Amino acid sequence: MPRSLIALAVVLLASASSVAADKLQYNRDIRPIFAETCFACHGQDSAARKAKLRLDVREAAIEKGAITPSKVDESEMVARLFLADDDEQRMPPPSSHKKLTALQKLTLKQWIAEGAEYQPHWAFIPTAKPGLPKLKNAAWAKNPIDALVLAELEKRGLTPAPEADRRTLARRAALDVIGLPPNPADVEAFVNDKSADAYEKYLDKLLASPHWGEHRGRYWLDAARYGDTHGIHFDNYREMYSYRDWVIRAFNANQRFDQFTIEQLAGDLLPEPSIDQLTATGFNRNNITTNEGGAINEEYLVLYTRDRTETASTVFLGLTTGCAVCHDHKFDPVSQKEFYQLSAFFNNTTQGAMDGNIRDTPPIVFVPSLDDRPKWATFEKQLKEARAKIDARKAMIRPKFDAFLKEQTTASAAEVATENGIQVRAALDGGKGTAELYTAANATAALKLPAGTTWKPGPFGGEAVWVTPKETGPNALEFPKTVGDFEHTQAFSYGAWVLVPQRGQNAGILSKMDNSKSYRGYDLYLENDKFAAHIVDTWPKLGFKVTTTASFNPNNWHHVFVTYDGRGPAGLKIYVNGESQALTIFGDDRTLGNAGEFKAKLGTIKTDVPFTVGRRTGGQQVKGVAIQDLRLYSRSLAAGEVKDLVVATKIAGLIAGDIKKRKPAEVNEIFEWWIAAKDPESTTLSKDYQALKSQEAAFKARGTIAHVSFEKPSMPEAFVLNRGEYDQRKDKVAPGTPAALPPMPADLPRNRLGLAKWLLRPEQPLMARVTVNRFWSELFGTGLVRTAGDFGISGELPSHPELLDHLAIEFRDLNWDVKAFFKMVLLSNTYRQSAATTPEKLEKDSQNRYLSRGPRFRMDAEMVRDYALTASGLLSSKIGGRSVRPYQPIGVWEAVAMPGSDTRNYKPDDGESLYRRSLYTFWKRAAPPASMEIFNAPNRETCAVRRDRTNTPLQALVTLNDVQFIEAARHLAQATLKAEKDTAARLQSIARRILARPFTDKESAIVERSLSAMLAEYKAKPAEAKKLLAVGDSKPDATLDAGESAAWTMLVNQLMNLDEVLCK
Amino acid sequence: MTPNDQRLLRESTIRDAVAIRSRRAFFGTTGLSLGSAALYALASGDARASSPTTSGVKTGINAALPMTHFAPKAKNVIYLHMVGGPSQMDLFDYKPKMGEFYDKDLPESIRMGQRLTTMTSGQTRFPIAPSMYKFARQGKSGMWMTELLPYTAKVADELCFIRSMHTEAINHEPAITFIQTGNQITGRPCLGAWTSYGLGSLNQNVPTFVVMVANPTNTEQVQAISARLWQSGYLPGEHAGVSFRSAGDPILYINNPPGVSTEVRRKTLDGLNELNQLTHQRLGDPETQTRIAQYEMAYRMQSSVPDLIDLAKEPAATFEMYGDAAKKPGTFANTVLMARKLVEKGTRFVQIYHNNWDHHGNIAKRMPDQTKDVDQACYGLITDLKKRGMLDETLVIWGGEFGRTIYSQGGVSKTNYGRDHHPRCFTMWMAGGGAKHGVIHGETDDFSYNITKDPVHIRDFHATILHLLGIDHEKFSYRSLGLDQKLTGVEPAKVVKALVT
């Protein structure tokens, strides 16, 4: 035997001497080995199975001769295990690159010798109330948690740590309950409280704090993958914070966890769901989405459903069902078909594939502000009633209208539209012939239509002139040269109903412009789907262009109208369908000054080319344009007049049109016009309604929206996808739950609500276990099952299986009461232990998995920042609301974002928003908050139930150098300088704020030395001191000495970087 | 080790001759002493702690692999990713026959119903746009190269061209995620994170894995990238890429606040260390010692960065190689020069992104702007690395996330056109780090549409890169979600031997 092996044996014998041996257990000792090395080929994935052998089913393994219970020599598996490394017959084969350790081989062999007993996977066995163990030190156990922990400690020859001192405990409990350091006064009160229930009272106060909901909510938001952007490609803003605020409120109201679960998975399916219940369904809407050009809808719909399924599986079942997307799960009893059955529950919502790059991707609902909620319900009713009155009135007078419409066979737009100042009106709706009559200066004239002119259905009734000018030649539609002969100092208006079937064009629709004379004239121009107008003397030197900021699909009929008051670009307006458009003014700076005013006056825009449809004279032709009701006015029409003009021309057109061809929607449109024009009663009702609508707008401005789930009316279904590929559908499946879990009762609906209720059934083994395990990990840093998202076979075994069951049963017995559950754990002696460790404990329980001491670990990203803000007094106590943008180094967003993204430029907020709790920080998924990411915050793209906890130099740089931390240090330093007079008192005051305890003598000596060094430095360098004090948005207190303030700032900065501060 | 493990060894089986034989095989026969790592491996059944072999070499600090699987060719990687997907037929994949096909439709026999993006799937025609650029043979290899890359042409014989890369993704987000992380779905670690995880740090005063985002001169069609591309996925967080930035702090928070000198910082840390030592004495938590060490490392990193970004000491010859653009922070030329300096200092993996290669239209303007950004810079990098004797150990990679179509998106003219995404073939190149030089690997059909010879899938490409780093991609895994996750995933992947020396 090599010397090293002897040494190993000696070590093992020595350490094992005190441990009682028991029989090998399949779940604990054998399955982990199988899962690691064997199940990939001999597990339940039928497609990957080799030699038709499966080792996960005892009978199957025996039948194939791999295992013969109690007979090692007759078990083929044993023979294969011990073959030489390079022997192809060896198991696992060399080609698998997997290898068993000597100990693993021996374990398998011994297990077969002991009878090869199997056990069902522990997590699928129903929870069982554990018996209370026999303990040596029974007095230590305050409650069953302690008893079960102590039993494990005693088995391992460990003893619990003494109880932590009160200050340590006060700090730890505050950080665990509210996520913030305790108020020094509360700590002192607790320390001095001699009553027996002092600790419990202290806990109760914390549990009643509204910060409880923020802290618990923060963990949940990781699991729910909450973020403030869509996540993919443009990664634009998604207004989602109503969901975040709901989570906080739910925890603060101590909503029972079963109800919390139901509302998130299926709040919309509850009877008459409240706004809160709908908001909760945002849980299913937090997934990342895309709007990338070129993306294929079905591909992303499949991904979204997959994400929801995986998230629900991880959070509520602790199962990594994602593995079954492409094939049967290698380890867990989830077949590929079962994955898609589960996914069918989530495959029936109305959400589309593309998020539209908008903040409010449907389906959404309006969420009034909390203050407005009592009023909103009443108001909404009022609004509905007002609407109902209008409808009732309409119904009443409809017969009268029908009679009117029957009689009315022709109508002239002139009847209703203004004729004041009209110069030309050309209806252009004749529908045949080569000439068309028009009115100019109160006389009718004939307009010759160019060769090739055809007709196209008008916007409503009648045919419209269809002009398709050739590339060269004069065959645009031309009016006599006297028409539209305006000067830029004159007021005039012009426009028509327009349709251009080909998008993306740049050409003049209406113009009196001579391209050959430097574009002199004016026009209505189509510029890449935007409407524009030019007023030009000599382009580009003298002239300007005004363009709509919005784009239009010119392939629909639009009424486009330009009004001009003769006073330059600011006096030019473009109306589309009667709505005044937001405009962009372009012009050479030789012409334009600020605010679109003339700098150099234009000479003239008059030309002797005709007013033309379809092309500027000498310019590029429109590839087809249809025109109807073209008008020129020699004055600037007011906004109301343009609106009336649209309605009038439209209604006139509709009435005059062919009755047989009239669509119901068009009849309704005439009706709407008719009641507005002819029924005063309706007008009054409408005015009332409009008044309410403007109130509604005010409500909306104060409120927000919620992204919600709505179920399609059809039955949920999904397809099994070959290798998970969206375009390779196999069998259609109905919603269903995995066979390995308790069946879904027949009376539960096969939808998300049924699924949620199934999860919460008492026989369900996973839901409660998984939930209490996450709660436990929030307090102890690690779950009893370390792999909090994987309770399957490949996950880790619980360190304390019986404790886990006990907690799960208790949580149910507490009726899913989260606060009561936490209080129970916080009251245990296990939790109250000191975190001080010993070399023995480090050896036997290095990771504190056996809980031989109190929890101590580096706080999460948010807590690190919130801690500094709280200790310094900067933290804002405001709860909820729009996400905020605190300090962030320049360029973090800009480096990755698309130029068109609305989350490209990071502009920090100012004032209170800089000092909000970190869970309110805007979470851009493509670039998560920089300082938090360094502290292992997840990117919130997918569900995360466990965070990494690294310890890196980059983290040190954040807490040493980030503006937020420097400003906090200065704030605390200056506040202390003002409040306390002498150095000793100041130091102790700071210590109480950031450590919740006074300094020890040894510490004081070091701290004082640091302080002296800093004082010497900054007293001597006032300029440097000023620079340091200027860091941050808030102003330093100028009444204090700069050198002293700077020195104390650096001292606090040093102390805020203490390991003790960064760790819970 | 559980009581049962211990019992097993104690009771009988330790004397089992078979077991001893196998254990001897396990530890090798060299009488290697049993350190704590090996003991841990034995106890925890960690099948991944593979046995050292004689040909592997020792890896860096905090490496998951104590030794490489075999002798590595490359120690460092500089990966230049061209975001958007460069047009292979306008740069490297010369298709002279296309001249005859101008404005003719892509034959259905070539397209074979392949799926298209929804940007061109509605097009009624697929008019062929031959490259408007002149091509010439370069170097001894005779590689056909575009006239737009005169500098790169000078080092053609250092390059290993792969004209037969292919992928399955057809849109940017999934495609870039695929080539960076081995999977179209987000959340997996990228190549740089894997390298950091496996091989560890060469110098803890600089980050192991650095990311730089260069600013392209032309920004007409910039595509999204995302920090997720350099996050660590399921690997431990410290393997995420560290952004090295051209504006603000070069490394986030690396600079002391205004008014805080290096001396003041040193004093802060001295006091802090003393206080932390007291905490350690009181609580005995080893993490406290780690924290003390991390603060010291942060301090050393702070000291090394100013030197790193200082280009004043670079001789004029440097800028003759890289071009004057290298003097301007944020240019592609500047980032590749920084990459050389970082690698020189010990950074293991540098990932650079250069954007605006998504040429759906206006190639006539965009392509010359793009090539001008990268051409001399790439030449400079390779020449510089070679001069310094670093090219042998530094693998340089150049390429995008997919290729582009031979047919034009929208209209076509002889002097301008646009091209849609094309996953079925695209060109990349490698240099140094054990990649063969002067090699042209793979061929495509006359339309640069389908691969006709030696296809290289992204997985093969990843396997090959790991191979050059001394890593067997099959053996290099990380346990997550119950699976041994690999960069190359579960589908077959092979090292392309023809590409490596």
Short mmCIF file of C-alpha atoms in Angstrom, two decimals, chain A residues 206-525:
data_model
loop_
_atom_site.label_atom_id
_atom_site.label_comp_id
_atom_site.label_asym_id
_atom_site.label_seq_id
_atom_site.Cartn_x
_atom_site.Cartn_y
_atom_site.Cartn_z
CA LEU A 206 -39.18 44.97 13.28
CA LEU A 207 -41.82 42.69 11.80
CA ALA A 208 -44.33 45.53 11.92
CA SER A 209 -42.04 47.83 9.93
CA PRO A 210 -43.04 48.62 6.33
CA HIS A 211 -39.44 47.88 5.40
CA TRP A 212 -40.18 44.21 6.04
CA GLY A 213 -42.13 44.02 2.80
CA GLU A 214 -39.34 45.73 0.90
CA HIS A 215 -36.77 43.29 2.17
CA ARG A 216 -38.79 40.10 1.65
CA GLY A 217 -39.98 41.48 -1.68
CA ARG A 218 -36.45 41.96 -2.89
CA TYR A 219 -35.72 38.24 -2.66
CA TRP A 220 -38.97 37.49 -4.41
CA LEU A 221 -38.14 39.87 -7.25
CA ASP A 222 -35.08 37.76 -8.07
CA ALA A 223 -37.26 34.68 -8.32
CA ALA A 224 -39.89 36.57 -10.30
CA ARG A 225 -37.17 38.02 -12.60
CA TYR A 226 -38.48 41.55 -12.21
CA GLY A 227 -36.85 44.22 -14.37
CA ASP A 228 -37.64 47.63 -15.84
CA THR A 229 -36.82 46.86 -19.48
CA HIS A 230 -37.91 44.28 -22.03
CA GLY A 231 -34.49 42.65 -22.04
CA ILE A 232 -33.77 41.84 -25.67
CA HIS A 233 -32.47 44.01 -28.51
CA PHE A 234 -33.78 47.57 -27.99
CA ASP A 235 -34.24 46.72 -24.33
CA ASN A 236 -36.66 49.59 -24.00
CA TYR A 237 -38.49 50.68 -20.87
CA ARG A 238 -41.24 48.43 -19.58
CA GLU A 239 -43.46 50.07 -16.99
CA MET A 240 -43.65 47.23 -14.53
CA TYR A 241 -43.22 48.79 -11.11
CA SER A 242 -46.85 48.26 -10.08
CA TYR A 243 -45.96 44.57 -9.83
CA ARG A 244 -42.95 45.32 -7.64
CA ASP A 245 -45.05 47.53 -5.40
CA TRP A 246 -47.74 44.90 -5.17
CA VAL A 247 -45.15 42.37 -3.96
CA ILE A 248 -44.02 44.77 -1.24
CA ARG A 249 -47.58 45.46 -0.15
CA ALA A 250 -48.44 41.77 -0.15
CA PHE A 251 -45.59 41.01 2.24
CA ASN A 252 -46.39 44.01 4.40
CA ALA A 253 -50.02 42.97 4.63
CA ASN A 254 -48.72 39.51 5.46
CA GLN A 255 -50.78 38.01 2.70
CA ARG A 256 -50.83 34.25 3.18
CA PHE A 257 -48.32 32.62 0.91
CA ASP A 258 -50.89 30.33 -0.70
CA GLN A 259 -52.98 33.30 -1.78
CA PHE A 260 -49.79 35.12 -2.83
CA THR A 261 -49.05 32.16 -5.10
CA ILE A 262 -52.53 31.86 -6.56
CA GLU A 263 -52.80 35.55 -7.40
CA GLN A 264 -49.50 35.64 -9.21
CA LEU A 265 -50.05 32.54 -11.25
CA ALA A 266 -53.72 33.11 -11.96
CA GLY A 267 -55.18 36.25 -10.38
CA ASP A 268 -57.00 36.98 -13.63
CA LEU A 269 -58.91 33.71 -13.37
CA LEU A 270 -60.33 34.50 -9.93
CA PRO A 271 -63.94 35.67 -9.82
CA GLU A 272 -64.11 39.42 -10.47
CA PRO A 273 -60.41 39.98 -9.93
CA SER A 274 -59.35 43.16 -8.17
CA ILE A 275 -56.72 45.48 -9.60
CA ASP A 276 -54.24 43.97 -7.15
CA GLN A 277 -55.05 40.46 -8.25
CA LEU A 278 -54.55 41.42 -11.85
CA THR A 279 -51.34 43.25 -11.04
CA ALA A 280 -50.07 40.09 -9.36
CA THR A 281 -50.27 38.22 -12.65
CA GLY A 282 -47.38 40.39 -13.79
CA PHE A 283 -45.41 37.45 -12.42
CA ASN A 284 -46.09 35.77 -15.76
CA ARG A 285 -45.19 38.94 -17.63
CA ASN A 286 -41.74 39.54 -16.19
CA ASN A 287 -40.05 37.38 -18.79
CA ILE A 288 -37.68 38.99 -21.27
CA THR A 289 -39.18 39.81 -24.66
CA THR A 290 -38.01 41.05 -28.02
CA ASN A 291 -39.02 43.27 -30.86
CA GLU A 292 -35.98 42.65 -33.02
CA GLY A 293 -36.57 43.25 -36.71
CA GLY A 294 -36.49 39.91 -38.46
CA ALA A 295 -37.48 37.88 -35.41
CA ILE A 296 -39.97 35.09 -36.00
CA ASN A 297 -43.08 35.24 -33.82
CA GLU A 298 -43.53 31.56 -33.13
CA GLU A 299 -39.91 31.14 -32.09
CA TYR A 300 -40.32 33.73 -29.36
CA LEU A 301 -43.78 32.64 -28.24
CA VAL A 302 -42.27 29.22 -27.58
CA LEU A 303 -39.43 30.80 -25.62
CA TYR A 304 -41.80 32.91 -23.52
CA THR A 305 -43.95 29.93 -22.59
CA ARG A 306 -40.84 27.95 -21.80
CA ASP A 307 -39.54 30.67 -19.53
CA ARG A 308 -42.84 30.85 -17.62
CA THR A 309 -42.92 27.11 -17.21
CA GLU A 310 -39.34 26.93 -16.01
CA THR A 311 -39.83 29.84 -13.65
CA ALA A 312 -42.92 28.33 -12.05
CA SER A 313 -41.17 24.95 -11.81
CA THR A 314 -38.10 26.42 -10.15
CA VAL A 315 -39.97 28.68 -7.76
CA PHE A 316 -42.85 26.44 -6.70
CA LEU A 317 -41.57 22.92 -7.32
CA GLY A 318 -37.81 23.26 -7.12
CA LEU A 319 -37.54 21.28 -10.32
CA THR A 320 -35.30 22.03 -13.28
CA THR A 321 -37.89 21.11 -15.85
CA GLY A 322 -35.96 23.06 -18.47
CA CYS A 323 -33.89 19.94 -19.03
CA ALA A 324 -36.96 18.28 -20.50
CA VAL A 325 -37.37 20.89 -23.24
CA CYS A 326 -35.34 18.84 -25.69
CA HIS A 327 -35.50 15.33 -24.27
CA ASP A 328 -36.77 13.34 -21.30
CA HIS A 329 -35.16 14.62 -18.13
CA LYS A 330 -31.96 12.70 -17.45
CA PHE A 331 -32.59 12.40 -13.75
CA ASP A 332 -35.90 13.70 -12.61
CA PRO A 333 -39.15 12.03 -13.46
CA VAL A 334 -40.20 14.67 -15.94
CA SER A 335 -40.56 13.40 -19.48
CA GLN A 336 -40.39 15.69 -22.45
CA LYS A 337 -44.10 15.21 -22.96
CA GLU A 338 -44.75 16.16 -19.35
CA PHE A 339 -42.76 19.35 -19.76
CA TYR A 340 -44.97 20.41 -22.63
CA GLN A 341 -48.08 19.38 -20.70
CA LEU A 342 -46.95 21.63 -17.89
CA SER A 343 -46.12 24.38 -20.36
CA ALA A 344 -49.64 24.18 -21.81
CA PHE A 345 -50.90 25.90 -18.65
CA PHE A 346 -48.81 28.92 -19.60
CA ASN A 347 -49.39 28.70 -23.33
CA ASN A 348 -52.83 30.23 -23.41
CA THR A 349 -52.40 33.90 -22.59
CA THR A 350 -53.14 36.72 -24.97
CA GLN A 351 -49.67 38.23 -24.96
CA GLY A 352 -48.15 38.64 -28.40
CA ALA A 353 -44.66 37.74 -29.57
CA MET A 354 -43.32 41.23 -30.17
CA ASP A 355 -43.17 43.70 -27.32
CA GLY A 356 -43.40 46.65 -29.70
CA ASN A 357 -40.54 48.40 -27.89
CA ILE A 358 -43.24 50.19 -25.92
CA ARG A 359 -43.66 50.72 -22.19
CA ASP A 360 -47.12 49.17 -22.12
CA THR A 361 -47.12 45.99 -24.16
CA PRO A 362 -50.64 44.54 -24.14
CA PRO A 363 -52.43 43.16 -22.28
CA ILE A 364 -52.29 45.84 -19.62
CA VAL A 365 -54.70 47.37 -17.15
CA PHE A 366 -54.72 50.81 -15.60
CA VAL A 367 -53.59 50.95 -11.98
CA PRO A 368 -54.70 54.07 -10.08
CA SER A 369 -52.41 55.51 -7.46
CA LEU A 370 -53.03 54.18 -3.95
CA ASP A 371 -54.51 57.52 -2.92
CA ASP A 372 -56.89 57.46 -5.86
CA ARG A 373 -58.10 53.93 -5.38
CA PRO A 374 -61.11 54.66 -3.15
CA LYS A 375 -62.22 57.40 -5.54
CA TRP A 376 -61.38 55.46 -8.66
CA ALA A 377 -63.98 52.77 -8.16
CA THR A 378 -66.73 55.40 -7.86
CA PHE A 379 -65.35 57.41 -10.68
CA GLU A 380 -65.09 54.47 -12.99
CA LYS A 381 -68.75 53.76 -12.29
CA GLN A 382 -69.63 57.37 -13.05
CA LEU A 383 -67.76 57.19 -16.30
CA LYS A 384 -69.56 54.05 -17.27
CA GLU A 385 -72.90 55.60 -16.42
CA ALA A 386 -72.18 58.68 -18.49
CA ARG A 387 -71.23 56.46 -21.37
CA ALA A 388 -74.43 54.46 -20.87
CA LYS A 389 -76.54 57.61 -20.97
CA ILE A 390 -75.02 58.55 -24.29
CA ASP A 391 -75.68 55.11 -25.63
CA ALA A 392 -79.25 55.16 -24.38
CA ARG A 393 -79.85 58.51 -26.00
CA LYS A 394 -78.39 57.22 -29.21
CA ALA A 395 -80.62 54.22 -29.20
CA MET A 396 -83.60 56.44 -28.62
CA ILE A 397 -83.00 58.79 -31.51
CA ARG A 398 -81.64 56.26 -33.92
CA PRO A 399 -85.01 55.82 -35.71
CA LYS A 400 -85.11 59.54 -36.33
CA PHE A 401 -81.65 59.38 -37.86
CA ASP A 402 -82.53 56.40 -39.98
CA ALA A 403 -85.43 58.37 -41.37
CA PHE A 404 -83.13 61.29 -42.11
CA LEU A 405 -80.63 59.10 -43.86
CA LYS A 406 -83.32 57.53 -45.99
CA GLU A 407 -84.39 60.92 -47.28
CA GLN A 408 -80.93 62.29 -47.63
CA THR A 409 -79.47 61.03 -50.86
CA THR A 410 -77.06 63.80 -51.75
CA ALA A 411 -75.22 66.21 -49.61
CA SER A 412 -72.64 68.79 -50.41
CA ALA A 413 -69.63 69.28 -48.28
CA ALA A 414 -70.09 72.94 -49.01
CA GLU A 415 -73.19 72.76 -46.90
CA VAL A 416 -71.13 72.28 -43.79
CA ALA A 417 -67.57 73.21 -44.64
CA THR A 418 -66.42 76.76 -44.60
CA GLU A 419 -66.38 78.61 -47.87
CA ASN A 420 -64.90 81.69 -46.33
CA GLY A 421 -61.80 82.65 -48.26
CA ILE A 422 -61.89 79.63 -50.51
CA GLN A 423 -59.97 80.05 -53.71
CA VAL A 424 -60.24 76.65 -55.27
CA ARG A 425 -62.33 73.60 -54.50
CA ALA A 426 -61.99 70.52 -56.64
CA ALA A 427 -64.08 67.55 -55.52
CA LEU A 428 -62.26 65.24 -57.94
CA ASP A 429 -64.85 62.55 -57.43
CA GLY A 430 -66.41 62.30 -60.84
CA GLY A 431 -65.19 58.88 -61.60
CA LYS A 432 -65.07 59.18 -65.37
CA GLY A 433 -64.15 61.34 -68.31
CA THR A 434 -61.10 63.34 -69.17
CA ALA A 435 -62.09 66.57 -67.53
CA GLU A 436 -63.29 67.39 -64.07
CA LEU A 437 -65.21 70.42 -62.96
CA TYR A 438 -63.87 72.58 -60.18
CA THR A 439 -64.76 75.83 -58.56
CA ALA A 440 -62.41 78.76 -58.57
CA ALA A 441 -63.34 82.33 -57.64
CA ASN A 442 -67.01 81.36 -57.50
CA ALA A 443 -67.01 80.15 -61.06
CA THR A 444 -66.96 76.63 -62.33
CA ALA A 445 -64.21 75.63 -64.69
CA ALA A 446 -63.14 72.43 -66.32
CA LEU A 447 -59.84 70.85 -65.39
CA LYS A 448 -58.24 68.75 -68.07
CA LEU A 449 -57.05 65.41 -66.74
CA PRO A 450 -53.70 64.24 -68.10
CA ALA A 451 -53.47 61.15 -70.24
CA GLY A 452 -53.24 58.02 -68.17
CA THR A 453 -55.34 59.35 -65.32
CA THR A 454 -57.50 56.66 -63.81
CA TRP A 455 -59.87 56.41 -60.88
CA LYS A 456 -59.65 54.70 -57.55
CA PRO A 457 -62.23 54.27 -54.77
CA GLY A 458 -62.29 57.42 -52.66
CA PRO A 459 -61.95 57.60 -48.90
CA PHE A 460 -65.71 57.26 -48.64
CA GLY A 461 -68.00 56.99 -51.62
CA GLY A 462 -67.15 58.41 -55.03
CA GLU A 463 -64.07 57.81 -57.08
CA ALA A 464 -60.87 59.70 -56.57
CA VAL A 465 -58.51 60.93 -59.23
CA TRP A 466 -55.58 58.61 -59.58
CA VAL A 467 -52.50 60.35 -60.91
CA THR A 468 -49.42 58.42 -61.97
CA PRO A 469 -47.02 60.86 -63.57
CA LYS A 470 -44.37 59.42 -65.79
CA GLU A 471 -40.74 59.88 -65.00
CA THR A 472 -40.51 62.78 -67.41
CA GLY A 473 -43.07 64.81 -69.18
CA PRO A 474 -45.86 67.08 -68.18
CA ASN A 475 -48.52 64.55 -67.31
CA ALA A 476 -49.05 65.51 -63.72
CA LEU A 477 -52.39 67.08 -62.92
CA GLU A 478 -51.98 70.79 -63.47
CA PHE A 479 -54.16 73.75 -62.62
CA PRO A 480 -54.00 77.08 -64.46
CA LYS A 481 -51.09 79.22 -63.41
CA THR A 482 -53.33 81.69 -61.61
CA VAL A 483 -54.31 79.05 -59.07
CA GLY A 484 -52.53 79.21 -55.75
CA ASP A 485 -50.39 82.16 -56.66
CA PHE A 486 -49.45 83.06 -53.08
CA GLU A 487 -46.54 84.98 -51.56
CA HIS A 488 -44.80 83.92 -48.35
CA THR A 489 -46.02 87.04 -46.62
CA GLN A 490 -49.64 86.06 -47.34
CA ALA A 491 -51.79 83.73 -45.30
CA PHE A 492 -52.99 80.70 -47.21
CA SER A 493 -54.03 77.10 -46.68
CA TYR A 494 -54.15 74.05 -48.91
CA GLY A 495 -54.66 70.31 -48.75
CA ALA A 496 -56.78 67.35 -49.76
CA TRP A 497 -57.65 63.74 -49.05
CA VAL A 498 -54.56 61.82 -50.10
CA LEU A 499 -53.55 58.21 -50.61
CA VAL A 500 -50.12 57.03 -51.78
CA PRO A 501 -49.90 53.28 -52.15
CA GLN A 502 -46.15 52.84 -52.13
CA ARG A 503 -44.31 53.56 -48.89
CA GLY A 504 -40.96 55.20 -48.44
CA GLN A 505 -41.28 57.80 -51.21
CA ASN A 506 -39.87 61.29 -51.40
CA ALA A 507 -41.91 63.47 -53.73
CA GLY A 508 -44.23 66.46 -53.97
CA ILE A 509 -47.93 65.61 -53.67
CA LEU A 510 -49.29 69.14 -54.13
CA SER A 511 -46.99 71.91 -55.20
CA LYS A 512 -46.47 75.15 -56.88
CA MET A 513 -42.76 74.90 -57.06
CA ASP A 514 -40.11 75.20 -59.71
CA ASN A 515 -37.28 72.77 -59.04
CA SER A 516 -35.19 74.31 -61.78
CA LYS A 517 -35.22 77.68 -60.00
CA SER A 518 -33.70 76.48 -56.76
CA TYR A 519 -37.00 75.00 -55.65
CA ARG A 520 -38.81 78.29 -55.51
CA GLY A 521 -42.41 77.92 -54.40
CA TYR A 522 -44.31 75.89 -51.82
CA ASP A 523 -45.59 72.35 -51.57
CA LEU A 524 -47.06 69.50 -49.61
CA TYR A 525 -44.32 66.91 -49.68
#
